[in-house]
PDB file of C-alpha atoms in Angstrom:
ATOM      1  CA  MET A   1     -24.167  -4.382  15.996  1.00  0.00           C
ATOM      2  CA  PRO A   2     -22.241  -0.690  15.264  1.00  0.00           C
ATOM      3  CA  TYR A   3     -19.734  -1.171  12.510  1.00  0.00           C
ATOM      4  CA  HIS A   4     -16.653  -0.156  14.402  1.00  0.00           C
ATOM      5  CA  LEU A   5     -17.471  -2.786  16.602  1.00  0.00           C
ATOM      6  CA  ILE A   6     -17.503  -5.550  13.655  1.00  0.00           C
ATOM      7  CA  SER A   7     -14.224  -4.115  12.439  1.00  0.00           C
ATOM      8  CA  SER A   8     -12.726  -4.403  15.792  1.00  0.00           C
ATOM      9  CA  ALA A   9     -13.934  -7.984  16.417  1.00  0.00           C
ATOM     10  CA  LEU A  10     -12.808  -9.009  12.960  1.00  0.00           C
ATOM     11  CA  ALA A  11      -9.079  -7.637  13.367  1.00  0.00           C
ATOM     12  CA  VAL A  12      -9.015  -9.399  16.962  1.00  0.00           C
ATOM     13  CA  LEU A  13     -10.324 -12.486  15.019  1.00  0.00           C
ATOM     14  CA  CYS A  14      -6.894 -12.301  12.532  1.00  0.00           C
ATOM     15  CA  LEU A  15      -4.718 -12.506  15.688  1.00  0.00           C
ATOM     16  CA  VAL A  16      -7.009 -15.185  17.647  1.00  0.00           C
ATOM     17  CA  LEU A  17      -6.693 -17.648  14.591  1.00  0.00           C
ATOM     18  CA  VAL A  18      -3.008 -17.220  14.163  1.00  0.00           C
ATOM     19  CA  GLY A  19      -2.478 -18.416  17.430  1.00  0.00           C
ATOM     20  CA  VAL A  20      -5.053 -21.017  17.835  1.00  0.00           C
ATOM     21  CA  PRO A  21      -4.426 -24.693  16.665  1.00  0.00           C
ATOM     22  CA  ALA A  22      -6.688 -25.398  13.618  1.00  0.00           C
ATOM     23  CA  SER A  23      -7.232 -29.052  15.505  1.00  0.00           C
ATOM     24  CA  ALA A  24      -9.383 -27.447  17.819  1.00  0.00           C
ATOM     25  CA  GLN A  25     -11.616 -25.913  14.916  1.00  0.00           C
ATOM     26  CA  PRO A  26     -14.332 -28.724  13.570  1.00  0.00           C
ATOM     27  CA  GLY A  27     -14.009 -29.149   9.617  1.00  0.00           C
ATOM     28  CA  LEU A  28     -10.253 -28.272   9.221  1.00  0.00           C
ATOM     29  CA  PRO A  29      -7.572 -30.526   8.334  1.00  0.00           C
ATOM     30  CA  SER A  30      -5.328 -31.499  11.676  1.00  0.00           C
ATOM     31  CA  LEU A  31      -2.547 -28.788  11.923  1.00  0.00           C
ATOM     32  CA  PRO A  32       0.491 -29.153  14.021  1.00  0.00           C
ATOM     33  CA  ASN A  33       0.059 -28.028  17.535  1.00  0.00           C
ATOM     34  CA  PRO A  34       2.106 -24.824  17.951  1.00  0.00           C
ATOM     35  CA  GLN A  35       2.531 -25.338  21.585  1.00  0.00           C
ATOM     36  CA  GLU A  36       4.540 -28.528  20.513  1.00  0.00           C
ATOM     37  CA  SER A  37       6.439 -26.932  18.168  1.00  0.00           C
ATOM     38  CA  PRO A  38       6.054 -23.511  16.739  1.00  0.00           C
ATOM     39  CA  THR A  39       8.276 -23.987  14.007  1.00  0.00           C
ATOM     40  CA  SER A  40       7.699 -27.768  12.724  1.00  0.00           C
ATOM     41  CA  ASP A  41       6.302 -26.763   9.575  1.00  0.00           C
ATOM     42  CA  THR A  42       8.933 -24.071   8.724  1.00  0.00           C
ATOM     43  CA  ALA A  43      11.954 -25.012  10.924  1.00  0.00           C
ATOM     44  CA  ASP A  44      13.801 -26.514   7.510  1.00  0.00           C
ATOM     45  CA  ALA A  45      12.527 -23.797   5.219  1.00  0.00           C
ATOM     46  CA  GLU A  46      14.606 -21.049   4.430  1.00  0.00           C
ATOM     47  CA  TRP A  47      13.646 -17.194   4.138  1.00  0.00           C
ATOM     48  CA  GLU A  48      13.880 -15.388   0.921  1.00  0.00           C
ATOM     49  CA  SER A  49      14.430 -12.026   0.903  1.00  0.00           C
ATOM     50  CA  GLU A  50      15.230  -8.889  -1.105  1.00  0.00           C
ATOM     51  CA  LEU A  51      16.037  -5.521  -0.020  1.00  0.00           C
ATOM     52  CA  THR A  52      16.888  -2.835  -2.700  1.00  0.00           C
ATOM     53  CA  GLY A  53      17.124   1.110  -2.427  1.00  0.00           C
ATOM     54  CA  LYS A  54      17.403   3.880  -4.986  1.00  0.00           C
ATOM     55  CA  ILE A  55      18.405   7.144  -5.296  1.00  0.00           C
ATOM     56  CA  SER A  56      17.164   9.392  -8.367  1.00  0.00           C
ATOM     57  CA  VAL A  57      18.085  13.180  -8.970  1.00  0.00           C
ATOM     58  CA  SER A  58      17.307  15.026 -11.836  1.00  0.00           C
ATOM     59  CA  GLN A  59      18.257  18.769 -12.847  1.00  0.00           C
ATOM     60  CA  ALA A  60      17.144  21.247 -15.545  1.00  0.00           C
ATOM     61  CA  ALA A  61      19.029  24.487 -15.576  1.00  0.00           C
ATOM     62  CA  TYR A  62      18.494  27.135 -18.575  1.00  0.00           C
ATOM     63  CA  ARG A  63      20.402  30.672 -19.321  1.00  0.00           C
ATOM     64  CA  ASN A  64      19.900  32.606 -22.153  1.00  0.00           C
ATOM     65  CA  TRP A  65      17.659  29.982 -23.675  1.00  0.00           C
ATOM     66  CA  GLN A  66      15.363  31.337 -26.306  1.00  0.00           C
ATOM     67  CA  GLU A  67      12.543  28.473 -26.122  1.00  0.00           C
ATOM     68  CA  GLY A  68      12.208  29.087 -22.507  1.00  0.00           C
ATOM     69  CA  GLY A  69      12.203  26.606 -19.278  1.00  0.00           C
ATOM     70  CA  VAL A  70      12.276  26.381 -15.686  1.00  0.00           C
ATOM     71  CA  ASN A  71      15.299  25.713 -13.711  1.00  0.00           C
ATOM     72  CA  SER A  72      14.364  22.729 -11.415  1.00  0.00           C
ATOM     73  CA  LEU A  73      16.087  19.962  -9.074  1.00  0.00           C
ATOM     74  CA  SER A  74      14.155  16.992  -7.959  1.00  0.00           C
ATOM     75  CA  PHE A  75      15.192  14.195  -5.194  1.00  0.00           C
ATOM     76  CA  THR A  76      14.023  11.257  -4.637  1.00  0.00           C
ATOM     77  CA  THR A  77      14.807   8.036  -2.676  1.00  0.00           C
ATOM     78  CA  SER A  78      13.141   4.972  -1.966  1.00  0.00           C
ATOM     79  CA  LEU A  79      13.652   1.495  -0.123  1.00  0.00           C
ATOM     80  CA  ASP A  80      11.626  -1.544  -1.274  1.00  0.00           C
ATOM     81  CA  GLY A  81      12.114  -4.761   0.688  1.00  0.00           C
ATOM     82  CA  ALA A  82      10.147  -8.226   0.739  1.00  0.00           C
ATOM     83  CA  THR A  83      10.812 -11.866   2.632  1.00  0.00           C
ATOM     84  CA  GLU A  84       9.052 -15.080   2.327  1.00  0.00           C
ATOM     85  CA  GLN A  85       9.109 -18.576   3.925  1.00  0.00           C
ATOM     86  CA  LYS A  86       7.463 -21.462   2.561  1.00  0.00           C
ATOM     87  CA  GLY A  87       6.952 -24.561   4.388  1.00  0.00           C
ATOM     88  CA  ASP A  88       4.852 -27.714   3.742  1.00  0.00           C
ATOM     89  CA  ARG A  89       1.630 -26.430   5.036  1.00  0.00           C
ATOM     90  CA  TRP A  90       2.531 -22.671   6.110  1.00  0.00           C
ATOM     91  CA  ALA A  91       3.733 -19.915   3.964  1.00  0.00           C
ATOM     92  CA  GLN A  92       4.153 -16.363   4.946  1.00  0.00           C
ATOM     93  CA  ALA A  93       5.350 -13.268   3.237  1.00  0.00           C
ATOM     94  CA  TYR A  94       6.061  -9.565   4.212  1.00  0.00           C
ATOM     95  CA  SER A  95       6.778  -6.461   1.855  1.00  0.00           C
ATOM     96  CA  ALA A  96       7.452  -2.994   2.518  1.00  0.00           C
ATOM     97  CA  ARG A  97       7.966   0.119   0.269  1.00  0.00           C
ATOM     98  CA  PHE A  98       9.144   3.300   1.389  1.00  0.00           C
ATOM     99  CA  ALA A  99       9.858   6.567  -0.586  1.00  0.00           C
ATOM    100  CA  LEU A 100      10.282  10.327  -0.180  1.00  0.00           C
ATOM    101  CA  GLY A 101      10.913  12.965  -2.911  1.00  0.00           C
ATOM    102  CA  TYR A 102      11.220  16.894  -3.291  1.00  0.00           C
ATOM    103  CA  ILE A 103      11.447  19.052  -6.127  1.00  0.00           C
ATOM    104  CA  ASN A 104      12.695  22.816  -5.975  1.00  0.00           C
ATOM    105  CA  GLN A 105      11.384  24.921  -9.149  1.00  0.00           C
ATOM    106  CA  GLU A 106      12.432  28.191  -9.978  1.00  0.00           C
ATOM    107  CA  ASP A 107      10.312  31.144  -8.209  1.00  0.00           C
ATOM    108  CA  GLN A 108       8.280  28.186  -6.119  1.00  0.00           C
ATOM    109  CA  GLU A 109       9.370  26.907  -2.456  1.00  0.00           C
ATOM    110  CA  VAL A 110      10.075  23.016  -2.058  1.00  0.00           C
ATOM    111  CA  ARG A 111       7.471  20.680  -2.958  1.00  0.00           C
ATOM    112  CA  LYS A 112       7.035  17.366  -1.982  1.00  0.00           C
ATOM    113  CA  ALA A 113       6.991  15.201  -5.207  1.00  0.00           C
ATOM    114  CA  GLU A 114       6.486  11.559  -3.817  1.00  0.00           C
ATOM    115  CA  ASP A 115       5.727   9.973  -0.266  1.00  0.00           C
ATOM    116  CA  ARG A 116       4.649   6.630   0.657  1.00  0.00           C
ATOM    117  CA  ILE A 117       4.800   4.158   3.253  1.00  0.00           C
ATOM    118  CA  ARG A 118       3.382   0.660   2.741  1.00  0.00           C
ATOM    119  CA  LEU A 119       3.860  -2.283   4.770  1.00  0.00           C
ATOM    120  CA  GLN A 120       2.078  -5.828   3.917  1.00  0.00           C
ATOM    121  CA  ALA A 121       1.945  -9.363   5.352  1.00  0.00           C
ATOM    122  CA  ASN A 122       0.365 -12.490   4.245  1.00  0.00           C
ATOM    123  CA  LEU A 123      -0.136 -15.627   6.226  1.00  0.00           C
ATOM    124  CA  GLN A 124      -1.212 -18.548   4.450  1.00  0.00           C
ATOM    125  CA  TYR A 125      -1.879 -22.527   5.033  1.00  0.00           C
ATOM    126  CA  GLN A 126      -1.737 -24.830   2.244  1.00  0.00           C
ATOM    127  CA  GLY A 127      -4.072 -27.909   3.075  1.00  0.00           C
ATOM    128  CA  ASP A 128      -5.563 -30.919   0.961  1.00  0.00           C
ATOM    129  CA  GLY A 129      -8.331 -31.323  -1.144  1.00  0.00           C
ATOM    130  CA  PHE A 130     -10.236 -27.864  -1.408  1.00  0.00           C
ATOM    131  CA  PHE A 131      -7.587 -26.112   0.741  1.00  0.00           C
ATOM    132  CA  ASN A 132      -5.250 -27.299  -1.649  1.00  0.00           C
ATOM    133  CA  THR A 133      -6.883 -24.953  -4.720  1.00  0.00           C
ATOM    134  CA  PHE A 134      -8.235 -22.223  -2.232  1.00  0.00           C
ATOM    135  CA  SER A 135      -5.632 -21.590   0.363  1.00  0.00           C
ATOM    136  CA  PRO A 136      -6.909 -19.767   3.883  1.00  0.00           C
ATOM    137  CA  THR A 137      -5.182 -16.764   4.171  1.00  0.00           C
ATOM    138  CA  LEU A 138      -4.807 -13.912   6.677  1.00  0.00           C
ATOM    139  CA  ALA A 139      -3.452 -10.346   5.430  1.00  0.00           C
ATOM    140  CA  GLY A 140      -3.061  -7.101   6.528  1.00  0.00           C
ATOM    141  CA  ASP A 141      -2.170  -4.125   4.849  1.00  0.00           C
ATOM    142  CA  LEU A 142      -1.156  -0.336   5.980  1.00  0.00           C
ATOM    143  CA  ARG A 143      -0.624   2.861   4.131  1.00  0.00           C
ATOM    144  CA  THR A 144       0.473   6.168   5.089  1.00  0.00           C
ATOM    145  CA  GLN A 145       3.267   8.734   4.588  1.00  0.00           C
ATOM    146  CA  PHE A 146       5.999  10.619   6.046  1.00  0.00           C
ATOM    147  CA  ALA A 147       5.809  14.299   5.756  1.00  0.00           C
ATOM    148  CA  PRO A 148       3.347  16.749   5.515  1.00  0.00           C
ATOM    149  CA  GLY A 149       1.194  17.330   2.371  1.00  0.00           C
ATOM    150  CA  PHE A 150      -0.303  20.381   0.917  1.00  0.00           C
ATOM    151  CA  ALA A 151      -2.574  21.801  -1.589  1.00  0.00           C
ATOM    152  CA  TYR A 152      -1.406  24.728  -3.800  1.00  0.00           C
ATOM    153  CA  SER A 153      -4.134  25.474  -6.238  1.00  0.00           C
ATOM    154  CA  ASP A 154      -7.373  25.822  -3.655  1.00  0.00           C
ATOM    155  CA  ASN A 155      -8.240  25.184  -0.629  1.00  0.00           C
ATOM    156  CA  PRO A 156     -10.235  22.256   0.022  1.00  0.00           C
ATOM    157  CA  TYR A 157     -11.742  22.528   3.169  1.00  0.00           C
ATOM    158  CA  PRO A 158     -15.580  23.062   3.495  1.00  0.00           C
ATOM    159  CA  ASP A 159     -16.660  26.814   4.541  1.00  0.00           C
ATOM    160  CA  GLU A 160     -17.469  25.360   7.904  1.00  0.00           C
ATOM    161  CA  ALA A 161     -14.053  23.891   8.646  1.00  0.00           C
ATOM    162  CA  ALA A 162     -11.391  25.343  10.811  1.00  0.00           C
ATOM    163  CA  ARG A 163      -8.711  25.577   7.664  1.00  0.00           C
ATOM    164  CA  SER A 164     -11.451  26.791   5.442  1.00  0.00           C
ATOM    165  CA  ASP A 165      -9.978  30.508   5.593  1.00  0.00           C
ATOM    166  CA  GLU A 166      -6.162  29.555   5.610  1.00  0.00           C
ATOM    167  CA  ASP A 167      -4.253  31.290   2.367  1.00  0.00           C
ATOM    168  CA  LEU A 168      -2.478  28.781   0.077  1.00  0.00           C
ATOM    169  CA  PRO A 169      -0.727  26.605   0.590  1.00  0.00           C
ATOM    170  CA  VAL A 170      -2.984  24.863   2.962  1.00  0.00           C
ATOM    171  CA  ARG A 171      -2.058  21.774   4.985  1.00  0.00           C
ATOM    172  CA  THR A 172      -4.048  18.665   3.980  1.00  0.00           C
ATOM    173  CA  SER A 173      -2.218  15.822   5.462  1.00  0.00           C
ATOM    174  CA  SER A 174       0.827  14.355   7.556  1.00  0.00           C
ATOM    175  CA  PHE A 175       1.999  11.151   9.148  1.00  0.00           C
ATOM    176  CA  PHE A 176      -1.162   8.942   9.726  1.00  0.00           C
ATOM    177  CA  ALA A 177      -3.119  11.344   8.651  1.00  0.00           C
ATOM    178  CA  PRO A 178      -4.701   9.854   7.126  1.00  0.00           C
ATOM    179  CA  GLY A 179      -3.398   6.103   7.327  1.00  0.00           C
ATOM    180  CA  THR A 180      -5.191   3.307   6.111  1.00  0.00           C
ATOM    181  CA  VAL A 181      -5.052  -0.151   8.045  1.00  0.00           C
ATOM    182  CA  THR A 182      -6.849  -3.400   6.232  1.00  0.00           C
ATOM    183  CA  GLU A 183      -7.046  -6.877   7.706  1.00  0.00           C
ATOM    184  CA  SER A 184      -8.787 -10.238   6.096  1.00  0.00           C
ATOM    185  CA  ILE A 185      -9.318 -13.438   6.293  1.00  0.00           C
ATOM    186  CA  GLY A 186     -10.217 -15.251   3.174  1.00  0.00           C
ATOM    187  CA  LEU A 187      -9.420 -17.500   0.597  1.00  0.00           C
ATOM    188  CA  THR A 188      -6.415 -17.319  -1.927  1.00  0.00           C
ATOM    189  CA  TYR A 189      -6.474 -19.018  -5.512  1.00  0.00           C
ATOM    190  CA  ASP A 190      -3.342 -19.163  -7.632  1.00  0.00           C
ATOM    191  CA  PRO A 191      -4.460 -19.676 -11.378  1.00  0.00           C
ATOM    192  CA  LEU A 192      -1.555 -19.120 -12.806  1.00  0.00           C
ATOM    193  CA  ASP A 193       2.212 -18.805 -11.626  1.00  0.00           C
ATOM    194  CA  PRO A 194       2.600 -14.946 -11.259  1.00  0.00           C
ATOM    195  CA  LEU A 195      -0.938 -14.133 -10.481  1.00  0.00           C
ATOM    196  CA  SER A 196      -2.702 -14.545  -7.063  1.00  0.00           C
ATOM    197  CA  LEU A 197      -6.286 -14.019  -6.241  1.00  0.00           C
ATOM    198  CA  ARG A 198      -7.560 -13.297  -2.888  1.00  0.00           C
ATOM    199  CA  LEU A 199     -11.162 -12.945  -1.694  1.00  0.00           C
ATOM    200  CA  GLY A 200     -12.671 -12.717   2.106  1.00  0.00           C
ATOM    201  CA  VAL A 201     -14.244 -10.884   4.764  1.00  0.00           C
ATOM    202  CA  ALA A 202     -12.363  -7.683   6.047  1.00  0.00           C
ATOM    203  CA  ALA A 203     -12.047  -4.537   8.311  1.00  0.00           C
ATOM    204  CA  LYS A 204     -10.611  -1.548   7.341  1.00  0.00           C
ATOM    205  CA  GLN A 205      -9.967   1.512   9.292  1.00  0.00           C
ATOM    206  CA  THR A 206      -9.102   5.029   8.260  1.00  0.00           C
ATOM    207  CA  VAL A 207      -6.999   6.710  10.919  1.00  0.00           C
ATOM    208  CA  VAL A 208      -6.470  10.724  10.710  1.00  0.00           C
ATOM    209  CA  ALA A 209      -4.450  11.832  13.913  1.00  0.00           C
ATOM    210  CA  GLU A 210      -5.111  15.221  12.890  1.00  0.00           C
ATOM    211  CA  PRO A 211      -8.223  16.902  13.893  1.00  0.00           C
ATOM    212  CA  ASP A 212      -8.479  19.457  11.094  1.00  0.00           C
ATOM    213  CA  PHE A 213      -7.976  16.645   8.556  1.00  0.00           C
ATOM    214  CA  ARG A 214     -10.513  14.735   9.681  1.00  0.00           C
ATOM    215  CA  VAL A 215     -13.416  16.275   7.364  1.00  0.00           C
ATOM    216  CA  LEU A 216     -11.412  15.887   4.205  1.00  0.00           C
ATOM    217  CA  TYR A 217     -11.372  12.080   4.770  1.00  0.00           C
ATOM    218  CA  GLY A 218     -15.007  11.083   5.952  1.00  0.00           C
ATOM    219  CA  VAL A 219     -14.084  10.695   9.695  1.00  0.00           C
ATOM    220  CA  ASP A 220     -16.020  12.259  12.355  1.00  0.00           C
ATOM    221  CA  PRO A 221     -14.108  15.304  13.806  1.00  0.00           C
ATOM    222  CA  ASP A 222     -14.386  14.023  17.336  1.00  0.00           C
ATOM    223  CA  ASN A 223     -13.011  10.688  16.379  1.00  0.00           C
ATOM    224  CA  LEU A 224      -9.429   9.357  15.487  1.00  0.00           C
ATOM    225  CA  VAL A 225     -10.634   6.190  13.332  1.00  0.00           C
ATOM    226  CA  ARG A 226     -13.554   5.625  10.864  1.00  0.00           C
ATOM    227  CA  SER A 227     -13.996   1.923  10.869  1.00  0.00           C
ATOM    228  CA  GLU A 228     -15.731  -0.206   8.238  1.00  0.00           C
ATOM    229  CA  ALA A 229     -16.574  -3.977   8.007  1.00  0.00           C
ATOM    230  CA  GLY A 230     -17.162  -5.450   4.487  1.00  0.00           C
ATOM    231  CA  GLY A 231     -15.308  -7.767   1.979  1.00  0.00           C
ATOM    232  CA  GLN A 232     -12.057  -7.325  -0.191  1.00  0.00           C
ATOM    233  CA  PHE A 233     -11.029  -8.599  -3.176  1.00  0.00           C
ATOM    234  CA  SER A 234      -7.240  -8.572  -4.226  1.00  0.00           C
ATOM    235  CA  ALA A 235      -5.233  -9.417  -7.209  1.00  0.00           C
ATOM    236  CA  ASN A 236      -1.202  -9.780  -7.394  1.00  0.00           C
ATOM    237  CA  LEU A 237       0.912  -9.920 -10.496  1.00  0.00           C
ATOM    238  CA  ASP A 238       4.528 -10.296 -10.278  1.00  0.00           C
ATOM    239  CA  GLN A 239       5.719 -11.195 -13.827  1.00  0.00           C
ATOM    240  CA  GLN A 240       9.451 -10.599 -15.408  1.00  0.00           C
ATOM    241  CA  LEU A 241       8.605  -9.988 -18.896  1.00  0.00           C
ATOM    242  CA  SER A 242      12.200 -10.162 -19.847  1.00  0.00           C
ATOM    243  CA  GLU A 243      15.684 -10.665 -18.412  1.00  0.00           C
ATOM    244  CA  SER A 244      15.817  -6.767 -17.596  1.00  0.00           C
ATOM    245  CA  ILE A 245      12.015  -5.549 -17.366  1.00  0.00           C
ATOM    246  CA  ARG A 246       9.797  -6.489 -14.514  1.00  0.00           C
ATOM    247  CA  TYR A 247       5.930  -5.829 -13.999  1.00  0.00           C
ATOM    248  CA  ARG A 248       4.583  -5.947 -10.627  1.00  0.00           C
ATOM    249  CA  SER A 249       0.776  -5.230 -10.071  1.00  0.00           C
ATOM    250  CA  GLN A 250      -1.532  -5.234  -7.197  1.00  0.00           C
ATOM    251  CA  LEU A 251      -5.121  -4.380  -6.918  1.00  0.00           C
ATOM    252  CA  ASP A 252      -7.147  -4.137  -3.638  1.00  0.00           C
ATOM    253  CA  VAL A 253     -10.690  -3.356  -3.798  1.00  0.00           C
ATOM    254  CA  PHE A 254     -12.937  -2.960  -0.489  1.00  0.00           C
ATOM    255  CA  PHE A 255     -16.828  -3.242  -0.288  1.00  0.00           C
ATOM    256  CA  ALA A 256     -18.070  -2.011   3.135  1.00  0.00           C
ATOM    257  CA  VAL A 257     -21.243  -3.351   4.118  1.00  0.00           C
ATOM    258  CA  ASN A 258     -22.676   0.228   5.219  1.00  0.00           C
ATOM    259  CA  GLN A 259     -22.036   1.125   1.807  1.00  0.00           C
ATOM    260  CA  LEU A 260     -23.162  -1.396  -0.647  1.00  0.00           C
ATOM    261  CA  ASP A 261     -24.957   1.505  -2.715  1.00  0.00           C
ATOM    262  CA  ASN A 262     -21.653   3.275  -3.026  1.00  0.00           C
ATOM    263  CA  PRO A 263     -18.777   2.475  -5.446  1.00  0.00           C
ATOM    264  CA  PRO A 264     -16.115   0.174  -3.474  1.00  0.00           C
ATOM    265  CA  ASP A 265     -12.908   1.811  -2.518  1.00  0.00           C
ATOM    266  CA  ALA A 266     -10.011   0.555  -4.651  1.00  0.00           C
ATOM    267  CA  VAL A 267      -6.551   0.949  -5.056  1.00  0.00           C
ATOM    268  CA  TRP A 268      -4.550   0.136  -8.238  1.00  0.00           C
ATOM    269  CA  ASP A 269      -0.789  -0.044  -7.910  1.00  0.00           C
ATOM    270  CA  ASN A 270       1.618  -0.817 -11.251  1.00  0.00           C
ATOM    271  CA  VAL A 271       5.224  -0.634 -11.613  1.00  0.00           C
ATOM    272  CA  ILE A 272       7.285  -1.246 -14.630  1.00  0.00           C
ATOM    273  CA  ASN A 273      11.100  -1.918 -13.416  1.00  0.00           C
ATOM    274  CA  LEU A 274      13.673  -1.617 -16.373  1.00  0.00           C
ATOM    275  CA  GLN A 275      17.243  -2.715 -15.191  1.00  0.00           C
ATOM    276  CA  VAL A 276      19.514  -1.356 -17.383  1.00  0.00           C
ATOM    277  CA  ASN A 277      22.848  -2.764 -15.661  1.00  0.00           C
ATOM    278  CA  ASP A 278      23.802  -3.526 -12.184  1.00  0.00           C
ATOM    279  CA  TRP A 279      23.307  -0.235 -11.136  1.00  0.00           C
ATOM    280  CA  ILE A 280      21.000   1.931 -13.562  1.00  0.00           C
ATOM    281  CA  THR A 281      17.396   1.449 -13.440  1.00  0.00           C
ATOM    282  CA  THR A 282      14.348   2.904 -14.677  1.00  0.00           C
ATOM    283  CA  ASP A 283      10.744   2.728 -13.008  1.00  0.00           C
ATOM    284  CA  LEU A 284       7.472   3.432 -14.607  1.00  0.00           C
ATOM    285  CA  GLU A 285       4.687   4.003 -12.162  1.00  0.00           C
ATOM    286  CA  PHE A 286       1.073   4.453 -11.880  1.00  0.00           C
ATOM    287  CA  VAL A 287      -1.338   4.513  -9.089  1.00  0.00           C
ATOM    288  CA  ALA A 288      -5.337   4.736  -9.204  1.00  0.00           C
ATOM    289  CA  LEU A 289      -6.963   5.449  -6.057  1.00  0.00           C
ATOM    290  CA  PHE A 290     -10.798   5.735  -5.433  1.00  0.00           C
ATOM    291  CA  ASP A 291     -12.327   6.400  -1.906  1.00  0.00           C
ATOM    292  CA  GLU A 292     -15.740   8.519  -2.136  1.00  0.00           C
ATOM    293  CA  ASP A 293     -15.558   9.195   1.448  1.00  0.00           C
ATOM    294  CA  THR A 294     -12.487  11.464   0.214  1.00  0.00           C
ATOM    295  CA  SER A 295     -13.449  12.155  -3.122  1.00  0.00           C
ATOM    296  CA  SER A 296     -15.586  11.593  -6.214  1.00  0.00           C
ATOM    297  CA  ALA A 297     -12.895  11.403  -8.584  1.00  0.00           C
ATOM    298  CA  ILE A 298     -10.491   9.023  -9.284  1.00  0.00           C
ATOM    299  CA  GLN A 299      -7.358   9.969  -8.027  1.00  0.00           C
ATOM    300  CA  ILE A 300      -4.202   9.150 -10.063  1.00  0.00           C
ATOM    301  CA  ARG A 301      -0.487   9.481  -9.703  1.00  0.00           C
ATOM    302  CA  GLU A 302       2.095   8.758 -12.238  1.00  0.00           C
ATOM    303  CA  ALA A 303       5.906   8.855 -12.370  1.00  0.00           C
ATOM    304  CA  ILE A 304       8.783   7.910 -14.214  1.00  0.00           C
ATOM    305  CA  SER A 305      12.297   7.893 -12.572  1.00  0.00           C
ATOM    306  CA  VAL A 306      16.102   7.254 -13.497  1.00  0.00           C
ATOM    307  CA  GLY A 307      18.237   6.572 -10.697  1.00  0.00           C
ATOM    308  CA  VAL A 308      20.829   4.360  -9.078  1.00  0.00           C
ATOM    309  CA  SER A 309      19.674   1.368  -7.166  1.00  0.00           C
ATOM    310  CA  PHE A 310      21.786  -0.666  -4.951  1.00  0.00           C
ATOM    311  CA  ALA A 311      20.883  -4.357  -3.519  1.00  0.00           C
ATOM    312  CA  LEU A 312      21.298  -4.583   0.052  1.00  0.00           C
ATOM    313  CA  LEU A 313      20.055  -8.242   0.085  1.00  0.00           C
TER     314      LEU A 313
END
């Protein structure tokens, strides 16, 4: 069976399983019938939500400074939100992270410094016996960006590509070019309170809306999407190290069944948040990404930001 059909079938199965009563599936514990009471498990459960915005600005200016320096001004705005609801049997959680920032340096045009859209959803069933320790879970993840991105040092397009002869800077990305969507069905294990592990079968779609960019992301020039089916391992850590320091880490590893001889795709997000006071925060962020269809090198992004944060929820 072609891999894009396997991927599509798995995505549809995720949606179907959410709406099918578990009592109709042999071998699984009996669950409430959604047709009788869609919210019977969570009717009395409250949503716990948080929404935080942050604005970071940095500026450097020099005049007659013998040691040298470059005038610069950077601006970044971000919005992070999460909400979850836990019932007797079902738990659902949703999160979103948005960020966009630019930097203007002397003798250079304005350049993008940060750009992120990430949405995640998780639906988990807490059963009895085995399914009390290993919880059946449906999960979804979307990653893309807001604004166009450019290559400034060299042209990454191969000689036969449409943009191979363009002068620098050359455009290499935009909204949903690329965009990565992953769906998985598996089991979640929580060995420690701040640590959660998940393993399951998964489908991954790499979407590149701009035809010229597809050669950079391993997508056929005539196709909008590259679909893959395989397995996914995910590890999440959310640890309050002290009253003012919080560490969050998420590792997602995807194994494609048609690329078992190649290293798996991986994304590792790390954020250390230092809350100076009610308004001032410092974030130290480290992200490592590997996808051999895009690059044979590990892509790394590091950022340190100090800014004004405000709680919206």
